[in-house]
Structures are given as C-alpha cells and as structure tokens.
Coordinates of C-alpha atoms and ligand atoms in Angstrom, one line a residue:
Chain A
X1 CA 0.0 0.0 0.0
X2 CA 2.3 2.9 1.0
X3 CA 2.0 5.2 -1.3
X4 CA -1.1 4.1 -2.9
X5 CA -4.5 5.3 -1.1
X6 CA -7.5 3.2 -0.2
X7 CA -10.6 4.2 -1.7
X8 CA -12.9 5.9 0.9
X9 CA -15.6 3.7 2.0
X10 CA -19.0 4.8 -0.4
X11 CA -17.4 7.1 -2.1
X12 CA -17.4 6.9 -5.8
X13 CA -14.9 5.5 -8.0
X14 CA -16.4 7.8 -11.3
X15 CA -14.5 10.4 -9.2
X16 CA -11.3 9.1 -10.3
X17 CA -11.9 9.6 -14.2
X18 CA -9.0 11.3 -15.8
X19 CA -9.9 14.4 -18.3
X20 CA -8.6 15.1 -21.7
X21 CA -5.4 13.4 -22.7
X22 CA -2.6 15.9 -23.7
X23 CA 0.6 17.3 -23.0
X24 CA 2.1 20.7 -22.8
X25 CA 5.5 19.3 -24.0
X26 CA 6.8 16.8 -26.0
X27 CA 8.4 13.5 -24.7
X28 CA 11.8 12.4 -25.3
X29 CA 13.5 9.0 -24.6
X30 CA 17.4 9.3 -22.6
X31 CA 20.1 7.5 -23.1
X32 CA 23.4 7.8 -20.7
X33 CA 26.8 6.5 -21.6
X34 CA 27.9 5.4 -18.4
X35 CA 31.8 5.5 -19.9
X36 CA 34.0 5.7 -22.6
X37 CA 34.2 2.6 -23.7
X38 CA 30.5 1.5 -23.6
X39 CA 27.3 2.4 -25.2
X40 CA 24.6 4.9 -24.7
X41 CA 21.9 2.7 -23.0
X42 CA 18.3 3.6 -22.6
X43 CA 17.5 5.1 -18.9
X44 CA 13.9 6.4 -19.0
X45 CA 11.8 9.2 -21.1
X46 CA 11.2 12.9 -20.0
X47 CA 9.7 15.9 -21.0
X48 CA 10.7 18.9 -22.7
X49 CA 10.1 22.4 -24.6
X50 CA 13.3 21.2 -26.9
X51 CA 16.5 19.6 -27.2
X52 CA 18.3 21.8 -25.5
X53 CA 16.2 21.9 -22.2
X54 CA 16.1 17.9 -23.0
X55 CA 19.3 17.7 -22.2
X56 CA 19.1 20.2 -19.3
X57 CA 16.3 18.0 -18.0
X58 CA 17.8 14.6 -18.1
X59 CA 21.1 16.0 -16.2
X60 CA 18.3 16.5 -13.0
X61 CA 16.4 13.6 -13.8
X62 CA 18.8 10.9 -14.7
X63 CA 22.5 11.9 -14.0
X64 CA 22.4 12.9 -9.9
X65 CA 25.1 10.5 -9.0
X66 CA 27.8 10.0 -11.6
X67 CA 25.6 7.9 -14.0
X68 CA 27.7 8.6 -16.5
X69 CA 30.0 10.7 -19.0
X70 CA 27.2 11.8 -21.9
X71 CA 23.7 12.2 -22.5
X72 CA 21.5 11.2 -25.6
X73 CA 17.7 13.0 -25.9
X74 CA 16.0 11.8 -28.5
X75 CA 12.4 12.5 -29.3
X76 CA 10.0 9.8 -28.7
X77 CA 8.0 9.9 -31.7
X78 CA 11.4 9.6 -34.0
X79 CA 12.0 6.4 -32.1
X80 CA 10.6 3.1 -35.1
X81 CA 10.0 0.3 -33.0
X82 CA 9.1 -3.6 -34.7
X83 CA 5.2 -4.5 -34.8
X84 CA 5.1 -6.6 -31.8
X85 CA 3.3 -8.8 -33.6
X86 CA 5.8 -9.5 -36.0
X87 CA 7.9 -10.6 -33.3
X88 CA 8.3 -14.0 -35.0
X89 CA 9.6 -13.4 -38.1
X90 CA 11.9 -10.6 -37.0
X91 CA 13.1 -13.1 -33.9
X92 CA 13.0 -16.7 -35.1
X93 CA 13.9 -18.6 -32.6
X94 CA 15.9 -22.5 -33.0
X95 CA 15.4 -22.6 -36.4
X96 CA 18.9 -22.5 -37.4
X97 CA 21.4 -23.6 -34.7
X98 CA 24.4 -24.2 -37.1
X99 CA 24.5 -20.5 -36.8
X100 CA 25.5 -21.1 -33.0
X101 CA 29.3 -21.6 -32.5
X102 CA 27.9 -24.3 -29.3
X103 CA 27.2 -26.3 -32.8
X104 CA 30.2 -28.0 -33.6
X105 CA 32.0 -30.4 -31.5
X106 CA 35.9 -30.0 -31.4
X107 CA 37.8 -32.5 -29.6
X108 CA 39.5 -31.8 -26.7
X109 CA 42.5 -32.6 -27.6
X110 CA 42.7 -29.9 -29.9
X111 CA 42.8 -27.2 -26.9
X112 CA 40.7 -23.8 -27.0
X113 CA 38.2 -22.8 -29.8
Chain B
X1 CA 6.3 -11.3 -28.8
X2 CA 3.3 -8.8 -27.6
X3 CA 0.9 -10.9 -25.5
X4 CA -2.7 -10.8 -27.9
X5 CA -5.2 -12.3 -25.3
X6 CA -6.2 -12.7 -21.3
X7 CA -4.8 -16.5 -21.7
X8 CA -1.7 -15.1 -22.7
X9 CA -1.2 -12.7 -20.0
X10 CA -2.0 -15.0 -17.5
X11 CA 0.3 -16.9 -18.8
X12 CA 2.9 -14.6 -18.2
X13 CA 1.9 -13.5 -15.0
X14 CA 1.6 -17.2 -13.6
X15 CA 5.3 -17.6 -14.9
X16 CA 6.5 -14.6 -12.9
X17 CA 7.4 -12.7 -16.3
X18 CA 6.6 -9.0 -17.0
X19 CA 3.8 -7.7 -18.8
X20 CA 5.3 -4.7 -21.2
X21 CA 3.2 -1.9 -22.5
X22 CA 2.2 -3.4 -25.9
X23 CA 1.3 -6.8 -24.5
X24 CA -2.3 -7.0 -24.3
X25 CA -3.8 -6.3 -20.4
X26 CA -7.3 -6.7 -19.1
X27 CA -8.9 -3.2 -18.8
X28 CA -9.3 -3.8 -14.6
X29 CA -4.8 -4.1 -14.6
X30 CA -4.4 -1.4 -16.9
X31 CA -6.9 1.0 -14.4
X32 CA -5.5 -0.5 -11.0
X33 CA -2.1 0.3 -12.5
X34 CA -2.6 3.8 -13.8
X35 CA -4.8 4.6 -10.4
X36 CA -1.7 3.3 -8.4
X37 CA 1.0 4.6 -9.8
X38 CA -0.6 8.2 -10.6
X39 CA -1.0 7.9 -6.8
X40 CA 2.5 7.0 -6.1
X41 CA 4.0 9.7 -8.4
X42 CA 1.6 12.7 -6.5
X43 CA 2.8 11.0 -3.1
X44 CA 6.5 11.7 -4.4
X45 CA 5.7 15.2 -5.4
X46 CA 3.9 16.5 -2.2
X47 CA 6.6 14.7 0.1
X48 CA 8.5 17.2 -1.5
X49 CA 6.5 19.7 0.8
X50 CA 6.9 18.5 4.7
X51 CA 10.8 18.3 4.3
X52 CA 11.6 21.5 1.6
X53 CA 9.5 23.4 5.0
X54 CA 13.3 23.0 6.9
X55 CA 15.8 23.5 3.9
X56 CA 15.9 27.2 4.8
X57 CA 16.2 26.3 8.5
X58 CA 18.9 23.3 8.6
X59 CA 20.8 24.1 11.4
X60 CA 24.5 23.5 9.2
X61 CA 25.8 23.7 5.5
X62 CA 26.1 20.1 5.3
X63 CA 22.6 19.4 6.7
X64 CA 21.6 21.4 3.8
X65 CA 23.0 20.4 1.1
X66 CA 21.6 16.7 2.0
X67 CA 18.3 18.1 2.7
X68 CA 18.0 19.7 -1.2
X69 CA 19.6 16.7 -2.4
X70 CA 16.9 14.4 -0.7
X71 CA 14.0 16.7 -2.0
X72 CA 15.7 17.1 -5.6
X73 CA 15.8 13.0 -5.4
X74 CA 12.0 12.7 -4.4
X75 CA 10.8 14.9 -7.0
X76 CA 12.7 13.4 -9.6
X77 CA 10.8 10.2 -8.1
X78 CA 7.9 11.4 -9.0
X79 CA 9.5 12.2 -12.7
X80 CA 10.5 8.5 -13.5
X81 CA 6.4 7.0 -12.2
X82 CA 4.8 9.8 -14.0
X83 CA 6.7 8.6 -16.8
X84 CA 5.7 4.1 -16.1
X85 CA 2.3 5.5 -15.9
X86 CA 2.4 7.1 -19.2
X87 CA 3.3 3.8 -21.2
X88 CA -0.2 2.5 -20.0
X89 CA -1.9 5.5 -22.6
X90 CA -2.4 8.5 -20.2
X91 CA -0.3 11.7 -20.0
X92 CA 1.6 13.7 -17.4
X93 CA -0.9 16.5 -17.3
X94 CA -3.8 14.8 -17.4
X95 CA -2.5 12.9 -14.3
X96 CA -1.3 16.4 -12.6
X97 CA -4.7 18.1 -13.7
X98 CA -6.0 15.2 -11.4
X99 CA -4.2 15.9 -8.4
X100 CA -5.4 19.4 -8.8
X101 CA -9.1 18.8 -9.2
X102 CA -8.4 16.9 -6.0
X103 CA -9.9 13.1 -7.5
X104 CA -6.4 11.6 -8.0
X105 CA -5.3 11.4 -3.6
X106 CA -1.7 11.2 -2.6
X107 CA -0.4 9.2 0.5
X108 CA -1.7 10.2 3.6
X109 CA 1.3 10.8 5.2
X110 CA 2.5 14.1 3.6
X111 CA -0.8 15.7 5.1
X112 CA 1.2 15.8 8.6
X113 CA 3.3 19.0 9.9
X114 CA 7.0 19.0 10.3
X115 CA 7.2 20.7 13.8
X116 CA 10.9 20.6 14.7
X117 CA 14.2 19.5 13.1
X118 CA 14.0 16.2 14.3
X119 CA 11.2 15.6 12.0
X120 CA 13.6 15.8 9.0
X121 CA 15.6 12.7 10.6
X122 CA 12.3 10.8 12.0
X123 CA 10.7 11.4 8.0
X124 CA 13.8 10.0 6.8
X125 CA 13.9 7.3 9.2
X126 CA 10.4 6.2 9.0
X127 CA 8.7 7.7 6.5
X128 CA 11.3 6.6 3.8
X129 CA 11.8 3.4 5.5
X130 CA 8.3 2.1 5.3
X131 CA 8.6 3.3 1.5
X132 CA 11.2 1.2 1.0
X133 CA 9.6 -1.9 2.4
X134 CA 7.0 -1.5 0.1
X135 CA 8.8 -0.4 -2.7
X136 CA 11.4 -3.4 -2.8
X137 CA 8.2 -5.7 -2.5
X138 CA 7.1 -3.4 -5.9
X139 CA 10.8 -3.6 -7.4
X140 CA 9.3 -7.4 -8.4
X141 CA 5.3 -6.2 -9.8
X142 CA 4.3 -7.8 -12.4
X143 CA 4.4 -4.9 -14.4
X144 CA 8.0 -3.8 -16.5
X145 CA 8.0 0.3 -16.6
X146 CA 6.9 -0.2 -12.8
X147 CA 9.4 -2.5 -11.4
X148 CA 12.4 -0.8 -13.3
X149 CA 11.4 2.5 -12.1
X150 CA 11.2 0.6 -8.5
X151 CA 14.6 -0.4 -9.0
X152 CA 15.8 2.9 -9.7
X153 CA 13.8 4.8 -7.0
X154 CA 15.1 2.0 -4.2
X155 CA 19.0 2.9 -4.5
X156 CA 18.2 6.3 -3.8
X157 CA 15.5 5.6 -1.0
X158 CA 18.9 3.7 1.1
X159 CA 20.1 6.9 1.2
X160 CA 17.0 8.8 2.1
X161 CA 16.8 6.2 5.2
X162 CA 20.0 6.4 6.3
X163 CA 20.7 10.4 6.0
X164 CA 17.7 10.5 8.6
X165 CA 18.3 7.7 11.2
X166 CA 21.9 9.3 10.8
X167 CA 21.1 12.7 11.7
X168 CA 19.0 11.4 14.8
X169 CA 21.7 9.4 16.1
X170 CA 23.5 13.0 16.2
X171 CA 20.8 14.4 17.7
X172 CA 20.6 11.6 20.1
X173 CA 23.9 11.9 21.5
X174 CA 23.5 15.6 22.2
X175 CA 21.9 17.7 24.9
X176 CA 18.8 16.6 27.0
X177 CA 16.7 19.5 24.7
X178 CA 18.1 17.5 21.5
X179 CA 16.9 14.6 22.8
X180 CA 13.4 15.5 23.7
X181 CA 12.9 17.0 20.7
X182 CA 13.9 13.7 18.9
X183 CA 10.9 11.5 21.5
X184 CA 8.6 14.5 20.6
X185 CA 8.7 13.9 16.5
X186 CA 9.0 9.8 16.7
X187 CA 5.8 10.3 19.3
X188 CA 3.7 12.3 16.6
X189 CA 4.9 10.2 13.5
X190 CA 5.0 6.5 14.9
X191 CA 1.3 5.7 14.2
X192 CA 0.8 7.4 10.8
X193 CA 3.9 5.7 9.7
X194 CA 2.4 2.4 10.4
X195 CA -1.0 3.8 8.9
X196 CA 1.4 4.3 5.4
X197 CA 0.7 0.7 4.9
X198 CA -3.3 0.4 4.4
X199 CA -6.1 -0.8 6.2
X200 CA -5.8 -4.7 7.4
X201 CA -6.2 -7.4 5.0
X202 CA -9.5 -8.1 5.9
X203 CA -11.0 -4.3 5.2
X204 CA -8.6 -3.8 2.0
X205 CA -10.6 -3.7 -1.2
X206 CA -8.5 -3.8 -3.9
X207 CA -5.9 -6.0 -2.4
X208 CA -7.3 -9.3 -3.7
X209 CA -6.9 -8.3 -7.6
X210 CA -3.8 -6.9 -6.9
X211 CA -2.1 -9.9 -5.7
X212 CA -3.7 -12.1 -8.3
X213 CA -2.3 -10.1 -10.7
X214 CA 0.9 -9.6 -9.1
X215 CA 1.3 -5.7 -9.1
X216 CA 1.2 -6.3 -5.4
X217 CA 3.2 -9.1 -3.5
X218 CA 3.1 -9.3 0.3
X219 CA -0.1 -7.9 1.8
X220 CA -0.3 -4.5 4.2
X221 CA -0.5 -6.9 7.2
X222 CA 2.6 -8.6 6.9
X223 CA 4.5 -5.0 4.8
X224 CA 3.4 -3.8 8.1
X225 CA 4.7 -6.5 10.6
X226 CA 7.9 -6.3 8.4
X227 CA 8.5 -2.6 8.8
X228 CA 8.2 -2.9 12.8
X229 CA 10.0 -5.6 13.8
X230 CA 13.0 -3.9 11.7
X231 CA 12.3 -0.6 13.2
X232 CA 11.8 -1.5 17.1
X233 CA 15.5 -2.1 17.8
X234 CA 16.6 0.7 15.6
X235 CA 14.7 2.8 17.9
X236 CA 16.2 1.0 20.8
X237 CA 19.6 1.9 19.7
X238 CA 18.3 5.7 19.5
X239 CA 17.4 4.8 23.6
X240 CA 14.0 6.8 21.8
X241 CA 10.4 5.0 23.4
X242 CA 8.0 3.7 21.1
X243 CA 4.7 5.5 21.7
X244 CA 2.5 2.3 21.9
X245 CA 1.8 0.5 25.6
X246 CA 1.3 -2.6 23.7
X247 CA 4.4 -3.3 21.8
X248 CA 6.1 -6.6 23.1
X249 CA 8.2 -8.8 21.6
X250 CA 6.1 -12.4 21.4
X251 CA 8.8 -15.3 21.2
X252 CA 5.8 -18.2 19.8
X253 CA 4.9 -15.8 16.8
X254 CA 8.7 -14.4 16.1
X255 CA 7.4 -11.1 15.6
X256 CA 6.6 -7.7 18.1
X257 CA 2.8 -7.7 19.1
X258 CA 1.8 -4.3 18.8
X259 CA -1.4 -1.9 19.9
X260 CA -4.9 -1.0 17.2
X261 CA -4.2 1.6 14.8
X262 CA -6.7 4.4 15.2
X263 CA -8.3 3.7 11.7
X264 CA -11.0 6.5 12.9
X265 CA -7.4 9.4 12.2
X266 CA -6.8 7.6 8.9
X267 CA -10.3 7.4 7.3
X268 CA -10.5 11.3 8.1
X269 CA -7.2 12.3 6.6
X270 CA -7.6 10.0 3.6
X271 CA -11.0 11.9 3.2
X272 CA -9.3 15.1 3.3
X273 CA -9.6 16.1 7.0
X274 CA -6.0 16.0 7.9
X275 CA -3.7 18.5 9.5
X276 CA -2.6 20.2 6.3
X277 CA -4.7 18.6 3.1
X278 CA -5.4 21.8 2.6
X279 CA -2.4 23.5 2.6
X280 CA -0.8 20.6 0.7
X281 CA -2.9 21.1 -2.3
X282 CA -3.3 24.7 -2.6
X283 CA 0.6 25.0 -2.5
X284 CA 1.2 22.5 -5.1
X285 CA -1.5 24.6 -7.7
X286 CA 0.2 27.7 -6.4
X287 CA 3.3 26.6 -7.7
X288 CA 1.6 25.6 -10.6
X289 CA 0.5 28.8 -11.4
X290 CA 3.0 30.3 -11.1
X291 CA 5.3 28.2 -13.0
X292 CA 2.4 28.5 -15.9
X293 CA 4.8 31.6 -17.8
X294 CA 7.9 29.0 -17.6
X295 CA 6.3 26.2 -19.5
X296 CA 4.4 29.0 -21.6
X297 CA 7.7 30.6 -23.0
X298 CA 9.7 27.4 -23.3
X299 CA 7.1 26.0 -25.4
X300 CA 7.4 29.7 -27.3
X301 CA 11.5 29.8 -27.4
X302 CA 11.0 26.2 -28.9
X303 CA 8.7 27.1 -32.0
X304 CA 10.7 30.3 -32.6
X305 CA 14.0 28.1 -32.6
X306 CA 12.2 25.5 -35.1
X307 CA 10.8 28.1 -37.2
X308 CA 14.3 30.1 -37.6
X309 CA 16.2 26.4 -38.3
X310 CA 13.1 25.9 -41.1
X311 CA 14.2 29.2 -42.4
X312 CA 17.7 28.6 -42.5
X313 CA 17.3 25.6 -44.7
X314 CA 14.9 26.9 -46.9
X315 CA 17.1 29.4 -47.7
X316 CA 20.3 27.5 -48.1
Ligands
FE2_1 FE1 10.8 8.7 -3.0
FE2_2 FE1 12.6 9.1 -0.2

C-alpha cells in the first residue's frame, strides 16, 4: 500500500476519471553512456520544450550520481519500434542452430576454440 | 512477442514474467495500475512539501546540502512514475490536472506538519523506510516500466533512510533538549507511519486483484509487521520510546505484538480532513500557477527556434 490510497468507503470510484489526454510538452527517450568505452543505453523518457532543455532535463532527472560521461535525448516519436506482432519473423527462434558456435564439437584434444 | 489475449497474459503472470506496454492487459490491470502509480508519483511530489519546509532552517551547510539533495531525489521520483504511468496510454498533465481537481489522492502521510528538526531525521527514518519496504516488494510487480522505475527509486531511497536515522543518532547523542525533541517527532509520526501501509487485509478492497495479478506481492498486514519488527531495535539503539503501551516482543509468533491503529485518524485524513490537506494542495496549484509563464515561454522559445532552423534551410 504505501503510497497508494484506499478508496474511501462509499465514495465513488467515477470520481477518479481522468480528463482530456494531452501534454504541454513533447516527450523524449534518454540514453546515458555510463563510460568511454560503452554504449549509450536507454534510462527512461522525460519531457521537454526542446533539445536543449532535454538535455538540461535529463542532467536532473537521470545523472544525480555520476551515472555517466554523456547524455543522448531523443524525441520519442522519432524512435521506429518492430510491430510486436511481428515478433516471429523478426526473432525466429531454433530454427537454425548451425549458426551457433555451441554447434560444432571440437575434440579436446585440440585445446581452446 | 506482444501478448494478444487474457490466456496469454495470465500466462505470463503465472510464470513470474513481466507484462510490457504493448502486450495485451485486461482493462481492470491497466486501471488499478494507472490509479496506483498516478497515486505513487503525486505522493513523491507532495513529500517534497513536509521536508523542503526546513531547507531554509537546517541548522549547518552540510545538513543542507543533504536536505536539497533528498528533495531534488523525491521529485525526480515522481518524474520516473509519471513517466511508467504514461506507457499505459495517459499523459503527465492529465494525471497532474488530477491531483489538482483533487480526484487523484496522494499518500496520507504528507498531510502531517514537520514541527521541529528532528522531524527531517524521524521522516527520513520512518517515513522513507516504510517506502522502502513497500517499494522493494514493488521492485518485483508484475508490471515492466513499474518495477524498473522501483529499482531505480530503491538505491536512492537507502540513502534517504539512512541520512535520517543518521542525523538522529546525532541528535541523540546531544543535549537533553536534543533529545526530547527527537521522542517528541517519533511520538507524533510512529502511528501514521504504520497507517502508510493500508487498512488490514480483511477491510482492504482492492488487495485481492492486486495480488492475483501480481502488481502487489506481500499484503499491508505482513508489509506492516515487516516494517516494525526492523524498526523497534533501531529505535532501541536511539534509547527513543516507542509511543505504543502494547508493543512486546512475542517469542511463539517471532514477531513484536503491537497496539490497534486508530483507523477513525486515517479514514479522516484520507478523506481530506487531515492537519494540512489543505495547505498541501493549494501549495502544489500555487506553484503551478505560477510556473504557468515558464512552460508557456519554453514552449514559445521552442517554436521560434524550429521556425528560424526551417528558415535557414529553406534558404540554403
Ligand atoms: Fe521517494
Ligand atoms: Fe525518499
């Protein structure tokens, strides 16, 4: 429970309908690199006016405590994402394991492959 | 692959796995989930309130400095659930204009004054710690956005904890008036810090669902039980009394008995009759308001930026 709230006894739910869906500023998705050496990796989404403040933003939001060395914003509604229900022919799955390297027996004898 | 149907899902959920936003969800999970974490973001944002009250008034530098950084870390809390609650199909503002209007509540707690310094220790101490037993319980809801934000908000929370039984200990160990002032603030928050987790088991409505679905794992009974058998000898190291005649250790049950919760006080603050409801509110759409010419001109400086880089190219 915590920081959820009980319902009040009789009182009604209809209360708790939400109004018109909008949003004064866009959303963006943020990526952190969290150092050289590694990629920039997906941390959360935010919102902002623009880039700039974007950028601003996800410093507050996502890079408190040394997260990393730099910052990615990228609006949400550039991001393509697969039809999840196309998952199967994008991600076929054990259909051809002679692709794996775990495929071919070496004997021992011939040491580290 | 997106889940398409209820069999599906249960599927999922009976495995343990996560349900992700494009999976398909019965209405009933999508609701409880927007309803809960819309509350749990608002909570986060007014608990900035009780403890930004001191920041002007922490007695040193250093208690300062922790102080902002605890607030800056609660709002931005409330930043990364406003954000797992959009992935279920409603917006920030629409959830803010909620809170406003007053039908979206936040956690009961925040609707109590902070009196004296100690508060900002006892807050920490309590308030943060029974939001971290619920929250690592949440850290493994069925729910993906959720969780990972749970994971996220749980690091930070071991701080929160530990700045505040840390700065009573200090308080603790000083003068007789330091002291008292530290059994005055654990004697008014005790009680609603137990009340943080819910009605019992038996008079919670939505808890059933909940569980079956597996937003929610251990029940407010045993969250609660959790919370004071880990506190008690935290407090006994404090040499602070617990401000309940009932609480005894019971050796069969492995577990400290403890008194009724006064369940009259909760129903009234939940319904808006607490210490400061009032106050809580009002400030928050104050500050709204007055932040409305910030959002306003970033939203301007943005179009005047896009329409001079349109320019620019149609010109190159
Ligand atoms: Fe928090
Ligand atoms: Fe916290």
């Amino acid at each position: 429970m915590t920081y959820s709230v009980p319902d009040v006894p009789g009182e009604s739910p209809a209360k708790s309908d939400l109004g018109e869906a909008s949003n004064v500023w866009p959303m963006w998705e943020i990526f952190v690199r969290q150092t050289r050496g590694l990629a920039h990796v997906h941390v959360g989404s935010l919102h902002a006016a623009d880039a700039e403040t974007a950028l601003q933003n996800a410093r507050d939001v996502y890079t408190r405590r040394q997260e990393g060395v730099s910052l990615w914003a990228v609006p949400s509604v550039e991001i393509v994402a697969s039809d999840p229900d196309e998952t199967d022919s994008l991600f076929e799955v054990n259909t051809k394991p002679y692709r794996d390297a775990t495929a071919y027996n070496i004997p021992d004898e011939v040491g580290h492959m | 692959m997106a889940l398409q149907d209820q069999a599906e899902f249960d599927a999922v959920i009976a495995a343990d796995d996560k349900i992700e936003p494009t999976d398909w969800m019965p209405d009933g999970y999508r609701k409880t989930l927007i309803r809960q974490i819309g509350q749990h973001a608002h909570s986060e944002i007014i608990g900035m309130q009780p403890e930004g009250n001191w920041i002007s008034r922490a007695p040193t530098l250093h208690r300062k400095a922790i102080l902002i950084a605890k607030v800056q870390d609660e709002g931005g809390h409330g930043l990364y659930l406003y954000s797992a609650a959009e992935t279920l199909g409603v917006t920030r503002d629409q959830l803010v204009a909620a809170l406003h209007a007053g039908s979206h509540k936040y956690s009961s707690i925040f609707n109590y004054p902070t009196l004296n310094w100690a508060d900002i220790g006892t807050i920490g101490w309590l308030v943060d710690g029974a939001a971290i037993t619920n929250q690592v319980m949440l850290s493994r809801s069925s729910y993906g956005p959720y969780s990972r934000a749970m994971v996220r908000i749980c690091k930070e929370e071991s701080f929160h904890q530990r700045q505040g039984y840390e700065l009573l200990i200090r308080l603790c160990e000083g003068s007789s008036e330091q002291k008292a002032m530290s059994q005055d603030s654990i004697d008014r928050w005790w009680w609603p810090a137990l009340m943080m987790f819910g009605p019992h088991d038996s008079d919670s409505t939505h808890s059933a669902e909940s569980t079956a679905w597996k937003i929610k794992r251990v029940s407010n009974d045993d969250l609660r039980q959790q919370f004071v058998d880990a506190t008690v000898p935290q407090a006994d190291y404090l040499g602070l009394h617990i401000p309940d005649p009932d609480l005894v250790w019971n050796e069969e049950r492995g577990h400290y008995d403890f008194g009724p919760i006064d369940w009259e006080e909760f129903w009234q603050v939940v319904k808006g009759n607490g210490p400061l409801n009032r106050e809580r509110l009002d400030h928050k759409r104050a500050a709204w308001d007055d932040g409305a010419w910030v959002r306003e001109a970033a939203v301007a400086h943005a179009e005047k930026q896009a329409a001079r880089e349109f320019e620019s190219r149609r010109t190159a």
